[in-house]
Amino acid sequence: MIKIVLVDDHFMVRDGIRAILEDEEQYSVVGEASNGPEAIELVQSLSPDIVICDIRMPQMSGIEVVQNITKLDSSVRTIMLSMHDSDEYILQSINGGAEGYLLKDAGKEEFLKAISVVSKGDKYFSGDVSSVLVKRLREDDHLETTLKPNIDVVNKPPKDLFDLTKRERQILRLAVSGMTNKDIALELNISKRTTEVHRFNLMKKMGVKNVLELNNKAREYGMIP
């Protein structure tokens, strides 16, 4: 049973989400909060598995709530629920610790998929959100190329092969060598959250679910020795 806490200042939104989850045997809504301080208290008292949090609320923003929850208990997974698909909201949420970012116009099927994915320890970003992340990461890669043209990277595979960015190829090489996200972040001098986002997009592009599949596919296509 996956224990879930809902955080939204609109009762109708919480009521709608609860109605969806009540039809699913594996999920249980154990608490609801209408603001940030209430949410943090519930996390402390109920130890939920997942917190689904609105991004805009009185007293504390959803981003601040996620940051506090991450510091309080890093085992609690968080999904940001928002009407906004702006770059800054998305990136701030991820940097704050959110494992998922879902737009409020998402359908029931996608909503349940996001919860399932996050509950298994993976990350979920809706299609529009993923596009924003890929765009921003590619801009970062272009900037890094301009500033550090001599950085050592793995040999670039054919251009049409999975369409990986330079940073994704770096992370591929380090991930298959057995390095954790924390180790990779230290190696490349980037944040752990940035590493996680790059790795998420890398694995999504290559159509793999874990490091073993990533290793096998990379070797199959001659992307690593």
mmCIF file with all atom_site columns, C-alpha atoms in Angstrom:
data_model
loop_
_atom_site.group_PDB
_atom_site.id
_atom_site.type_symbol
_atom_site.label_atom_id
_atom_site.label_alt_id
_atom_site.label_comp_id
_atom_site.label_asym_id
_atom_site.label_entity_id
_atom_site.label_seq_id
_atom_site.pdbx_PDB_ins_code
_atom_site.Cartn_x
_atom_site.Cartn_y
_atom_site.Cartn_z
_atom_site.occupancy
_atom_site.B_iso_or_equiv
_atom_site.pdbx_formal_charge
_atom_site.auth_seq_id
_atom_site.auth_comp_id
_atom_site.auth_asym_id
_atom_site.auth_atom_id
_atom_site.pdbx_PDB_model_num
ATOM 1   C CA . MET A 1 1   ? 0.000   0.000  0.000   1.00 0.00 ? 1   MET A CA 1
ATOM 2   C CA . ILE A 1 2   ? 1.428   3.360  -1.078  1.00 0.00 ? 2   ILE A CA 1
ATOM 3   C CA . LYS A 1 3   ? 0.584   6.103  1.431   1.00 0.00 ? 3   LYS A CA 1
ATOM 4   C CA . ILE A 1 4   ? -0.110  9.491  -0.149  1.00 0.00 ? 4   ILE A CA 1
ATOM 5   C CA . VAL A 1 5   ? -0.545  13.009 1.242   1.00 0.00 ? 5   VAL A CA 1
ATOM 6   C CA . LEU A 1 6   ? -2.334  15.634 -0.878  1.00 0.00 ? 6   LEU A CA 1
ATOM 7   C CA . VAL A 1 7   ? -1.324  19.292 -0.588  1.00 0.00 ? 7   VAL A CA 1
ATOM 8   C CA . ASP A 1 8   ? -3.456  21.926 -2.327  1.00 0.00 ? 8   ASP A CA 1
ATOM 9   C CA . ASP A 1 9   ? -5.243  25.030 -1.065  1.00 0.00 ? 9   ASP A CA 1
ATOM 10  C CA . HIS A 1 10  ? -8.335  24.172 -3.131  1.00 0.00 ? 10  HIS A CA 1
ATOM 11  C CA . PHE A 1 11  ? -10.594 21.539 -1.593  1.00 0.00 ? 11  PHE A CA 1
ATOM 12  C CA . MET A 1 12  ? -12.143 20.660 -4.964  1.00 0.00 ? 12  MET A CA 1
ATOM 13  C CA . VAL A 1 13  ? -8.718  19.768 -6.376  1.00 0.00 ? 13  VAL A CA 1
ATOM 14  C CA . ARG A 1 14  ? -7.896  17.523 -3.416  1.00 0.00 ? 14  ARG A CA 1
ATOM 15  C CA . ASP A 1 15  ? -11.361 15.977 -3.595  1.00 0.00 ? 15  ASP A CA 1
ATOM 16  C CA . GLY A 1 16  ? -10.911 15.190 -7.293  1.00 0.00 ? 16  GLY A CA 1
ATOM 17  C CA . ILE A 1 17  ? -7.507  13.573 -6.771  1.00 0.00 ? 17  ILE A CA 1
ATOM 18  C CA . ARG A 1 18  ? -8.776  11.573 -3.820  1.00 0.00 ? 18  ARG A CA 1
ATOM 19  C CA . ALA A 1 19  ? -11.695 10.304 -5.902  1.00 0.00 ? 19  ALA A CA 1
ATOM 20  C CA . ILE A 1 20  ? -9.276  9.049  -8.565  1.00 0.00 ? 20  ILE A CA 1
ATOM 21  C CA . LEU A 1 21  ? -7.058  7.315  -6.035  1.00 0.00 ? 21  LEU A CA 1
ATOM 22  C CA . GLU A 1 22  ? -9.918  5.692  -4.120  1.00 0.00 ? 22  GLU A CA 1
ATOM 23  C CA . ASP A 1 23  ? -10.526 3.445  -7.131  1.00 0.00 ? 23  ASP A CA 1
ATOM 24  C CA . GLU A 1 24  ? -6.936  2.139  -6.955  1.00 0.00 ? 24  GLU A CA 1
ATOM 25  C CA . GLU A 1 25  ? -6.324  -0.574 -4.358  1.00 0.00 ? 25  GLU A CA 1
ATOM 26  C CA . GLN A 1 26  ? -2.589  0.048  -4.089  1.00 0.00 ? 26  GLN A CA 1
ATOM 27  C CA . TYR A 1 27  ? -2.926  3.704  -3.039  1.00 0.00 ? 27  TYR A CA 1
ATOM 28  C CA . SER A 1 28  ? -4.225  5.211  0.186   1.00 0.00 ? 28  SER A CA 1
ATOM 29  C CA . VAL A 1 29  ? -4.696  8.938  0.834   1.00 0.00 ? 29  VAL A CA 1
ATOM 30  C CA . VAL A 1 30  ? -3.623  9.182  4.473   1.00 0.00 ? 30  VAL A CA 1
ATOM 31  C CA . GLY A 1 31  ? -3.745  12.964 4.822   1.00 0.00 ? 31  GLY A CA 1
ATOM 32  C CA . GLU A 1 32  ? -4.598  16.291 3.213   1.00 0.00 ? 32  GLU A CA 1
ATOM 33  C CA . ALA A 1 33  ? -3.159  19.754 3.742   1.00 0.00 ? 33  ALA A CA 1
ATOM 34  C CA . SER A 1 34  ? -4.214  23.158 2.445   1.00 0.00 ? 34  SER A CA 1
ATOM 35  C CA . ASN A 1 35  ? -0.860  24.890 2.976   1.00 0.00 ? 35  ASN A CA 1
ATOM 36  C CA . GLY A 1 36  ? 2.851   24.269 3.447   1.00 0.00 ? 36  GLY A CA 1
ATOM 37  C CA . PRO A 1 37  ? 3.127   24.190 7.256   1.00 0.00 ? 37  PRO A CA 1
ATOM 38  C CA . GLU A 1 38  ? 0.242   21.703 7.449   1.00 0.00 ? 38  GLU A CA 1
ATOM 39  C CA . ALA A 1 39  ? 1.939   19.537 4.825   1.00 0.00 ? 39  ALA A CA 1
ATOM 40  C CA . ILE A 1 40  ? 5.222   19.429 6.731   1.00 0.00 ? 40  ILE A CA 1
ATOM 41  C CA . GLU A 1 41  ? 3.416   18.472 9.947   1.00 0.00 ? 41  GLU A CA 1
ATOM 42  C CA . LEU A 1 42  ? 1.619   15.648 8.142   1.00 0.00 ? 42  LEU A CA 1
ATOM 43  C CA . VAL A 1 43  ? 4.876   14.324 6.703   1.00 0.00 ? 43  VAL A CA 1
ATOM 44  C CA . GLN A 1 44  ? 6.381   14.276 10.189  1.00 0.00 ? 44  GLN A CA 1
ATOM 45  C CA . SER A 1 45  ? 3.408   12.504 11.748  1.00 0.00 ? 45  SER A CA 1
ATOM 46  C CA . LEU A 1 46  ? 2.307   10.158 8.935   1.00 0.00 ? 46  LEU A CA 1
ATOM 47  C CA . SER A 1 47  ? 5.568   9.301  7.095   1.00 0.00 ? 47  SER A CA 1
ATOM 48  C CA . PRO A 1 48  ? 3.889   9.018  3.682   1.00 0.00 ? 48  PRO A CA 1
ATOM 49  C CA . ASP A 1 49  ? 5.521   7.437  0.644   1.00 0.00 ? 49  ASP A CA 1
ATOM 50  C CA . ILE A 1 50  ? 4.454   10.189 -1.758  1.00 0.00 ? 50  ILE A CA 1
ATOM 51  C CA . VAL A 1 51  ? 3.408   13.823 -1.405  1.00 0.00 ? 51  VAL A CA 1
ATOM 52  C CA . ILE A 1 52  ? 1.455   15.391 -4.281  1.00 0.00 ? 52  ILE A CA 1
ATOM 53  C CA . CYS A 1 53  ? 1.813   19.146 -3.945  1.00 0.00 ? 53  CYS A CA 1
ATOM 54  C CA . ASP A 1 54  ? 0.400   22.196 -5.709  1.00 0.00 ? 54  ASP A CA 1
ATOM 55  C CA . ILE A 1 55  ? 3.070   24.683 -6.746  1.00 0.00 ? 55  ILE A CA 1
ATOM 56  C CA . ARG A 1 56  ? 1.191   27.861 -5.802  1.00 0.00 ? 56  ARG A CA 1
ATOM 57  C CA . MET A 1 57  ? -0.217  28.114 -2.299  1.00 0.00 ? 57  MET A CA 1
ATOM 58  C CA . PRO A 1 58  ? -0.497  30.678 0.513   1.00 0.00 ? 58  PRO A CA 1
ATOM 59  C CA . GLN A 1 59  ? 2.167   30.886 3.240   1.00 0.00 ? 59  GLN A CA 1
ATOM 60  C CA . MET A 1 60  ? 4.646   28.632 1.417   1.00 0.00 ? 60  MET A CA 1
ATOM 61  C CA . SER A 1 61  ? 5.056   27.800 -2.250  1.00 0.00 ? 61  SER A CA 1
ATOM 62  C CA . GLY A 1 62  ? 5.023   24.170 -3.350  1.00 0.00 ? 62  GLY A CA 1
ATOM 63  C CA . ILE A 1 63  ? 8.704   24.495 -4.178  1.00 0.00 ? 63  ILE A CA 1
ATOM 64  C CA . GLU A 1 64  ? 9.473   25.522 -0.591  1.00 0.00 ? 64  GLU A CA 1
ATOM 65  C CA . VAL A 1 65  ? 7.339   22.659 0.693   1.00 0.00 ? 65  VAL A CA 1
ATOM 66  C CA . VAL A 1 66  ? 9.240   20.133 -1.421  1.00 0.00 ? 66  VAL A CA 1
ATOM 67  C CA . GLN A 1 67  ? 12.579  21.573 -0.295  1.00 0.00 ? 67  GLN A CA 1
ATOM 68  C CA . ASN A 1 68  ? 11.569  21.218 3.348   1.00 0.00 ? 68  ASN A CA 1
ATOM 69  C CA . ILE A 1 69  ? 10.215  17.706 2.897   1.00 0.00 ? 69  ILE A CA 1
ATOM 70  C CA . THR A 1 70  ? 13.418  16.626 1.120   1.00 0.00 ? 70  THR A CA 1
ATOM 71  C CA . LYS A 1 71  ? 15.500  17.927 4.037   1.00 0.00 ? 71  LYS A CA 1
ATOM 72  C CA . LEU A 1 72  ? 13.146  16.391 6.578   1.00 0.00 ? 72  LEU A CA 1
ATOM 73  C CA . ASP A 1 73  ? 12.912  12.923 5.027   1.00 0.00 ? 73  ASP A CA 1
ATOM 74  C CA . SER A 1 74  ? 14.638  12.190 1.726   1.00 0.00 ? 74  SER A CA 1
ATOM 75  C CA . SER A 1 75  ? 12.765  8.882  1.407   1.00 0.00 ? 75  SER A CA 1
ATOM 76  C CA . VAL A 1 76  ? 9.479   10.715 0.792   1.00 0.00 ? 76  VAL A CA 1
ATOM 77  C CA . ARG A 1 77  ? 8.873   11.062 -2.942  1.00 0.00 ? 77  ARG A CA 1
ATOM 78  C CA . THR A 1 78  ? 7.269   14.289 -4.164  1.00 0.00 ? 78  THR A CA 1
ATOM 79  C CA . ILE A 1 79  ? 5.233   15.141 -7.257  1.00 0.00 ? 79  ILE A CA 1
ATOM 80  C CA . MET A 1 80  ? 4.620   18.759 -8.162  1.00 0.00 ? 80  MET A CA 1
ATOM 81  C CA . LEU A 1 81  ? 1.184   19.509 -9.556  1.00 0.00 ? 81  LEU A CA 1
ATOM 82  C CA . SER A 1 82  ? 0.937   22.743 -11.496 1.00 0.00 ? 82  SER A CA 1
ATOM 83  C CA . MET A 1 83  ? -0.907  24.733 -14.143 1.00 0.00 ? 83  MET A CA 1
ATOM 84  C CA . HIS A 1 84  ? 2.406   26.222 -15.237 1.00 0.00 ? 84  HIS A CA 1
ATOM 85  C CA . ASP A 1 85  ? 4.917   24.749 -17.692 1.00 0.00 ? 85  ASP A CA 1
ATOM 86  C CA . SER A 1 86  ? 7.393   27.636 -17.517 1.00 0.00 ? 86  SER A CA 1
ATOM 87  C CA . ASP A 1 87  ? 11.099  26.798 -17.491 1.00 0.00 ? 87  ASP A CA 1
ATOM 88  C CA . GLU A 1 88  ? 11.730  28.389 -14.103 1.00 0.00 ? 88  GLU A CA 1
ATOM 89  C CA . TYR A 1 89  ? 8.897   26.657 -12.243 1.00 0.00 ? 89  TYR A CA 1
ATOM 90  C CA . ILE A 1 90  ? 9.957   23.288 -13.622 1.00 0.00 ? 90  ILE A CA 1
ATOM 91  C CA . LEU A 1 91  ? 13.678  23.683 -12.980 1.00 0.00 ? 91  LEU A CA 1
ATOM 92  C CA . GLN A 1 92  ? 13.180  25.163 -9.507  1.00 0.00 ? 92  GLN A CA 1
ATOM 93  C CA . SER A 1 93  ? 10.914  22.251 -8.604  1.00 0.00 ? 93  SER A CA 1
ATOM 94  C CA . ILE A 1 94  ? 13.452  19.672 -9.756  1.00 0.00 ? 94  ILE A CA 1
ATOM 95  C CA . ASN A 1 95  ? 16.337  21.452 -8.060  1.00 0.00 ? 95  ASN A CA 1
ATOM 96  C CA . GLY A 1 96  ? 14.197  21.623 -4.927  1.00 0.00 ? 96  GLY A CA 1
ATOM 97  C CA . GLY A 1 97  ? 13.885  17.845 -4.873  1.00 0.00 ? 97  GLY A CA 1
ATOM 98  C CA . ALA A 1 98  ? 10.686  16.980 -6.768  1.00 0.00 ? 98  ALA A CA 1
ATOM 99  C CA . GLU A 1 99  ? 10.725  13.546 -8.415  1.00 0.00 ? 99  GLU A CA 1
ATOM 100 C CA . GLY A 1 100 ? 7.794   14.381 -10.664 1.00 0.00 ? 100 GLY A CA 1
ATOM 101 C CA . TYR A 1 101 ? 6.174   17.379 -12.320 1.00 0.00 ? 101 TYR A CA 1
ATOM 102 C CA . LEU A 1 102 ? 2.657   16.965 -13.665 1.00 0.00 ? 102 LEU A CA 1
ATOM 103 C CA . LEU A 1 103 ? 0.429   19.568 -15.304 1.00 0.00 ? 103 LEU A CA 1
ATOM 104 C CA . LYS A 1 104 ? -3.079  19.908 -13.879 1.00 0.00 ? 104 LYS A CA 1
ATOM 105 C CA . ASP A 1 105 ? -4.674  19.284 -17.254 1.00 0.00 ? 105 ASP A CA 1
ATOM 106 C CA . ALA A 1 106 ? -3.213  15.752 -17.309 1.00 0.00 ? 106 ALA A CA 1
ATOM 107 C CA . GLY A 1 107 ? -5.722  12.937 -17.755 1.00 0.00 ? 107 GLY A CA 1
ATOM 108 C CA . LYS A 1 108 ? -6.432  10.204 -15.210 1.00 0.00 ? 108 LYS A CA 1
ATOM 109 C CA . GLU A 1 109 ? -4.244  7.670  -17.033 1.00 0.00 ? 109 GLU A CA 1
ATOM 110 C CA . GLU A 1 110 ? -1.190  9.919  -17.036 1.00 0.00 ? 110 GLU A CA 1
ATOM 111 C CA . PHE A 1 111 ? -1.820  10.943 -13.427 1.00 0.00 ? 111 PHE A CA 1
ATOM 112 C CA . LEU A 1 112 ? -1.824  7.325  -12.267 1.00 0.00 ? 112 LEU A CA 1
ATOM 113 C CA . LYS A 1 113 ? 1.203   6.541  -14.421 1.00 0.00 ? 113 LYS A CA 1
ATOM 114 C CA . ALA A 1 114 ? 3.146   9.393  -12.790 1.00 0.00 ? 114 ALA A CA 1
ATOM 115 C CA . ILE A 1 115 ? 2.363   8.089  -9.298  1.00 0.00 ? 115 ILE A CA 1
ATOM 116 C CA . SER A 1 116 ? 3.290   4.536  -10.280 1.00 0.00 ? 116 SER A CA 1
ATOM 117 C CA . VAL A 1 117 ? 6.612   5.601  -11.802 1.00 0.00 ? 117 VAL A CA 1
ATOM 118 C CA . VAL A 1 118 ? 7.592   7.819  -8.864  1.00 0.00 ? 118 VAL A CA 1
ATOM 119 C CA . SER A 1 119 ? 6.544   5.196  -6.298  1.00 0.00 ? 119 SER A CA 1
ATOM 120 C CA . LYS A 1 120 ? 9.048   2.780  -7.892  1.00 0.00 ? 120 LYS A CA 1
ATOM 121 C CA . GLY A 1 121 ? 11.910  5.221  -7.399  1.00 0.00 ? 121 GLY A CA 1
ATOM 122 C CA . ASP A 1 122 ? 11.997  6.709  -10.901 1.00 0.00 ? 122 ASP A CA 1
ATOM 123 C CA . LYS A 1 123 ? 11.153  10.204 -12.083 1.00 0.00 ? 123 LYS A CA 1
ATOM 124 C CA . TYR A 1 124 ? 8.179   11.339 -14.136 1.00 0.00 ? 124 TYR A CA 1
ATOM 125 C CA . PHE A 1 125 ? 7.739   14.535 -16.115 1.00 0.00 ? 125 PHE A CA 1
ATOM 126 C CA . SER A 1 126 ? 4.764   15.066 -18.419 1.00 0.00 ? 126 SER A CA 1
ATOM 127 C CA . GLY A 1 127 ? 5.474   15.411 -22.148 1.00 0.00 ? 127 GLY A CA 1
ATOM 128 C CA . ASP A 1 128 ? 5.436   19.214 -22.227 1.00 0.00 ? 128 ASP A CA 1
ATOM 129 C CA . VAL A 1 129 ? 7.667   19.352 -19.154 1.00 0.00 ? 129 VAL A CA 1
ATOM 130 C CA . SER A 1 130 ? 10.160  16.908 -20.675 1.00 0.00 ? 130 SER A CA 1
ATOM 131 C CA . SER A 1 131 ? 10.406  19.152 -23.736 1.00 0.00 ? 131 SER A CA 1
ATOM 132 C CA . VAL A 1 132 ? 11.287  22.113 -21.532 1.00 0.00 ? 132 VAL A CA 1
ATOM 133 C CA . LEU A 1 133 ? 13.975  20.081 -19.741 1.00 0.00 ? 133 LEU A CA 1
ATOM 134 C CA . VAL A 1 134 ? 15.519  18.805 -22.963 1.00 0.00 ? 134 VAL A CA 1
ATOM 135 C CA . LYS A 1 135 ? 15.564  22.341 -24.373 1.00 0.00 ? 135 LYS A CA 1
ATOM 136 C CA . ARG A 1 136 ? 17.232  23.779 -21.263 1.00 0.00 ? 136 ARG A CA 1
ATOM 137 C CA . LEU A 1 137 ? 19.776  20.958 -20.991 1.00 0.00 ? 137 LEU A CA 1
ATOM 138 C CA . ARG A 1 138 ? 20.734  21.373 -24.642 1.00 0.00 ? 138 ARG A CA 1
ATOM 139 C CA . GLU A 1 139 ? 21.198  25.107 -24.079 1.00 0.00 ? 139 GLU A CA 1
ATOM 140 C CA . ASP A 1 140 ? 23.456  24.295 -21.104 1.00 0.00 ? 140 ASP A CA 1
ATOM 141 C CA . ASP A 1 141 ? 25.437  21.846 -23.233 1.00 0.00 ? 141 ASP A CA 1
ATOM 142 C CA . HIS A 1 142 ? 25.900  24.475 -25.943 1.00 0.00 ? 142 HIS A CA 1
ATOM 143 C CA . LEU A 1 143 ? 27.085  27.033 -23.390 1.00 0.00 ? 143 LEU A CA 1
ATOM 144 C CA . GLU A 1 144 ? 29.511  24.542 -21.857 1.00 0.00 ? 144 GLU A CA 1
ATOM 145 C CA . THR A 1 145 ? 30.898  23.711 -25.283 1.00 0.00 ? 145 THR A CA 1
ATOM 146 C CA . THR A 1 146 ? 31.545  27.414 -25.862 1.00 0.00 ? 146 THR A CA 1
ATOM 147 C CA . LEU A 1 147 ? 33.216  27.898 -22.488 1.00 0.00 ? 147 LEU A CA 1
ATOM 148 C CA . LYS A 1 148 ? 35.086  24.562 -22.275 1.00 0.00 ? 148 LYS A CA 1
ATOM 149 C CA . PRO A 1 149 ? 35.827  23.371 -25.791 1.00 0.00 ? 149 PRO A CA 1
ATOM 150 C CA . ASN A 1 150 ? 38.595  20.984 -24.657 1.00 0.00 ? 150 ASN A CA 1
ATOM 151 C CA . ILE A 1 151 ? 36.623  19.014 -22.054 1.00 0.00 ? 151 ILE A CA 1
ATOM 152 C CA . ASP A 1 152 ? 37.254  15.265 -22.292 1.00 0.00 ? 152 ASP A CA 1
ATOM 153 C CA . VAL A 1 153 ? 34.119  13.447 -23.446 1.00 0.00 ? 153 VAL A CA 1
ATOM 154 C CA . VAL A 1 154 ? 33.330  10.005 -24.765 1.00 0.00 ? 154 VAL A CA 1
ATOM 155 C CA . ASN A 1 155 ? 33.652  9.671  -28.542 1.00 0.00 ? 155 ASN A CA 1
ATOM 156 C CA . LYS A 1 156 ? 30.498  10.928 -30.207 1.00 0.00 ? 156 LYS A CA 1
ATOM 157 C CA . PRO A 1 157 ? 28.386  8.162  -31.765 1.00 0.00 ? 157 PRO A CA 1
ATOM 158 C CA . PRO A 1 158 ? 26.604  8.669  -35.109 1.00 0.00 ? 158 PRO A CA 1
ATOM 159 C CA . LYS A 1 159 ? 24.499  11.828 -35.038 1.00 0.00 ? 159 LYS A CA 1
ATOM 160 C CA . ASP A 1 160 ? 21.208  9.998  -35.440 1.00 0.00 ? 160 ASP A CA 1
ATOM 161 C CA . LEU A 1 161 ? 21.904  7.453  -32.687 1.00 0.00 ? 161 LEU A CA 1
ATOM 162 C CA . PHE A 1 162 ? 19.448  8.274  -29.860 1.00 0.00 ? 162 PHE A CA 1
ATOM 163 C CA . ASP A 1 163 ? 20.197  12.009 -30.334 1.00 0.00 ? 163 ASP A CA 1
ATOM 164 C CA . LEU A 1 164 ? 22.230  12.207 -27.107 1.00 0.00 ? 164 LEU A CA 1
ATOM 165 C CA . THR A 1 165 ? 23.730  15.504 -25.972 1.00 0.00 ? 165 THR A CA 1
ATOM 166 C CA . LYS A 1 166 ? 27.377  15.788 -25.017 1.00 0.00 ? 166 LYS A CA 1
ATOM 167 C CA . ARG A 1 167 ? 26.516  15.780 -21.319 1.00 0.00 ? 167 ARG A CA 1
ATOM 168 C CA . GLU A 1 168 ? 24.311  12.716 -21.726 1.00 0.00 ? 168 GLU A CA 1
ATOM 169 C CA . ARG A 1 169 ? 27.188  10.855 -23.394 1.00 0.00 ? 169 ARG A CA 1
ATOM 170 C CA . GLN A 1 170 ? 29.442  11.786 -20.483 1.00 0.00 ? 170 GLN A CA 1
ATOM 171 C CA . ILE A 1 171 ? 26.901  10.504 -17.988 1.00 0.00 ? 171 ILE A CA 1
ATOM 172 C CA . LEU A 1 172 ? 26.383  7.343  -20.040 1.00 0.00 ? 172 LEU A CA 1
ATOM 173 C CA . ARG A 1 173 ? 30.102  6.556  -19.827 1.00 0.00 ? 173 ARG A CA 1
ATOM 174 C CA . LEU A 1 174 ? 30.215  7.181  -16.081 1.00 0.00 ? 174 LEU A CA 1
ATOM 175 C CA . ALA A 1 175 ? 26.923  5.436  -15.278 1.00 0.00 ? 175 ALA A CA 1
ATOM 176 C CA . VAL A 1 176 ? 27.899  2.176  -16.969 1.00 0.00 ? 176 VAL A CA 1
ATOM 177 C CA . SER A 1 177 ? 31.203  2.255  -15.104 1.00 0.00 ? 177 SER A CA 1
ATOM 178 C CA . GLY A 1 178 ? 29.176  1.861  -11.908 1.00 0.00 ? 178 GLY A CA 1
ATOM 179 C CA . MET A 1 179 ? 29.235  5.426  -10.596 1.00 0.00 ? 179 MET A CA 1
ATOM 180 C CA . THR A 1 180 ? 26.247  6.723  -8.623  1.00 0.00 ? 180 THR A CA 1
ATOM 181 C CA . ASN A 1 181 ? 24.488  10.003 -9.388  1.00 0.00 ? 181 ASN A CA 1
ATOM 182 C CA . LYS A 1 182 ? 26.370  11.592 -6.493  1.00 0.00 ? 182 LYS A CA 1
ATOM 183 C CA . ASP A 1 183 ? 29.718  10.352 -7.833  1.00 0.00 ? 183 ASP A CA 1
ATOM 184 C CA . ILE A 1 184 ? 28.888  11.544 -11.345 1.00 0.00 ? 184 ILE A CA 1
ATOM 185 C CA . ALA A 1 185 ? 27.891  14.975 -10.035 1.00 0.00 ? 185 ALA A CA 1
ATOM 186 C CA . LEU A 1 186 ? 31.239  15.309 -8.257  1.00 0.00 ? 186 LEU A CA 1
ATOM 187 C CA . GLU A 1 187 ? 33.150  14.078 -11.313 1.00 0.00 ? 187 GLU A CA 1
ATOM 188 C CA . LEU A 1 188 ? 31.470  16.556 -13.679 1.00 0.00 ? 188 LEU A CA 1
ATOM 189 C CA . ASN A 1 189 ? 31.194  19.394 -11.143 1.00 0.00 ? 189 ASN A CA 1
ATOM 190 C CA . ILE A 1 190 ? 27.400  19.684 -11.479 1.00 0.00 ? 190 ILE A CA 1
ATOM 191 C CA . SER A 1 191 ? 24.582  19.276 -8.961  1.00 0.00 ? 191 SER A CA 1
ATOM 192 C CA . LYS A 1 192 ? 23.122  15.878 -8.104  1.00 0.00 ? 192 LYS A CA 1
ATOM 193 C CA . ARG A 1 193 ? 19.698  17.064 -9.304  1.00 0.00 ? 193 ARG A CA 1
ATOM 194 C CA . THR A 1 194 ? 21.103  18.133 -12.666 1.00 0.00 ? 194 THR A CA 1
ATOM 195 C CA . THR A 1 195 ? 22.773  14.731 -12.955 1.00 0.00 ? 195 THR A CA 1
ATOM 196 C CA . GLU A 1 196 ? 19.471  12.985 -12.229 1.00 0.00 ? 196 GLU A CA 1
ATOM 197 C CA . VAL A 1 197 ? 17.640  14.978 -14.906 1.00 0.00 ? 197 VAL A CA 1
ATOM 198 C CA . HIS A 1 198 ? 20.326  14.273 -17.515 1.00 0.00 ? 198 HIS A CA 1
ATOM 199 C CA . ARG A 1 199 ? 20.283  10.585 -16.593 1.00 0.00 ? 199 ARG A CA 1
ATOM 200 C CA . PHE A 1 200 ? 16.486  10.463 -16.788 1.00 0.00 ? 200 PHE A CA 1
ATOM 201 C CA . ASN A 1 201 ? 16.525  11.915 -20.306 1.00 0.00 ? 201 ASN A CA 1
ATOM 202 C CA . LEU A 1 202 ? 19.421  9.657  -21.340 1.00 0.00 ? 202 LEU A CA 1
ATOM 203 C CA . MET A 1 203 ? 17.575  6.509  -20.302 1.00 0.00 ? 203 MET A CA 1
ATOM 204 C CA . LYS A 1 204 ? 14.321  7.735  -21.810 1.00 0.00 ? 204 LYS A CA 1
ATOM 205 C CA . LYS A 1 205 ? 15.982  8.365  -25.186 1.00 0.00 ? 205 LYS A CA 1
ATOM 206 C CA . MET A 1 206 ? 17.632  4.946  -25.172 1.00 0.00 ? 206 MET A CA 1
ATOM 207 C CA . GLY A 1 207 ? 14.469  3.198  -24.047 1.00 0.00 ? 207 GLY A CA 1
ATOM 208 C CA . VAL A 1 208 ? 15.963  1.501  -20.983 1.00 0.00 ? 208 VAL A CA 1
ATOM 209 C CA . LYS A 1 209 ? 14.775  1.199  -17.381 1.00 0.00 ? 209 LYS A CA 1
ATOM 210 C CA . ASN A 1 210 ? 17.917  0.431  -15.407 1.00 0.00 ? 210 ASN A CA 1
ATOM 211 C CA . VAL A 1 211 ? 21.718  0.481  -15.528 1.00 0.00 ? 211 VAL A CA 1
ATOM 212 C CA . LEU A 1 212 ? 21.970  -3.122 -16.708 1.00 0.00 ? 212 LEU A CA 1
ATOM 213 C CA . GLU A 1 213 ? 19.764  -2.416 -19.743 1.00 0.00 ? 213 GLU A CA 1
ATOM 214 C CA . LEU A 1 214 ? 21.679  0.815  -20.334 1.00 0.00 ? 214 LEU A CA 1
ATOM 215 C CA . ASN A 1 215 ? 24.997  -1.054 -20.289 1.00 0.00 ? 215 ASN A CA 1
ATOM 216 C CA . ASN A 1 216 ? 23.767  -3.783 -22.625 1.00 0.00 ? 216 ASN A CA 1
ATOM 217 C CA . LYS A 1 217 ? 22.282  -1.359 -25.130 1.00 0.00 ? 217 LYS A CA 1
ATOM 218 C CA . ALA A 1 218 ? 25.325  0.917  -25.111 1.00 0.00 ? 218 ALA A CA 1
ATOM 219 C CA . ARG A 1 219 ? 27.585  -2.062 -25.830 1.00 0.00 ? 219 ARG A CA 1
ATOM 220 C CA . GLU A 1 220 ? 25.233  -3.367 -28.500 1.00 0.00 ? 220 GLU A CA 1
ATOM 221 C CA . TYR A 1 221 ? 25.468  -0.097 -30.393 1.00 0.00 ? 221 TYR A CA 1
ATOM 222 C CA . GLY A 1 222 ? 29.206  0.321  -29.824 1.00 0.00 ? 222 GLY A CA 1
ATOM 223 C CA . MET A 1 223 ? 28.781  3.413  -27.662 1.00 0.00 ? 223 MET A CA 1
ATOM 224 C CA . ILE A 1 224 ? 31.193  2.128  -25.002 1.00 0.00 ? 224 ILE A CA 1
ATOM 225 C CA . PRO A 1 225 ? 34.149  -0.278 -25.127 1.00 0.00 ? 225 PRO A CA 1
#
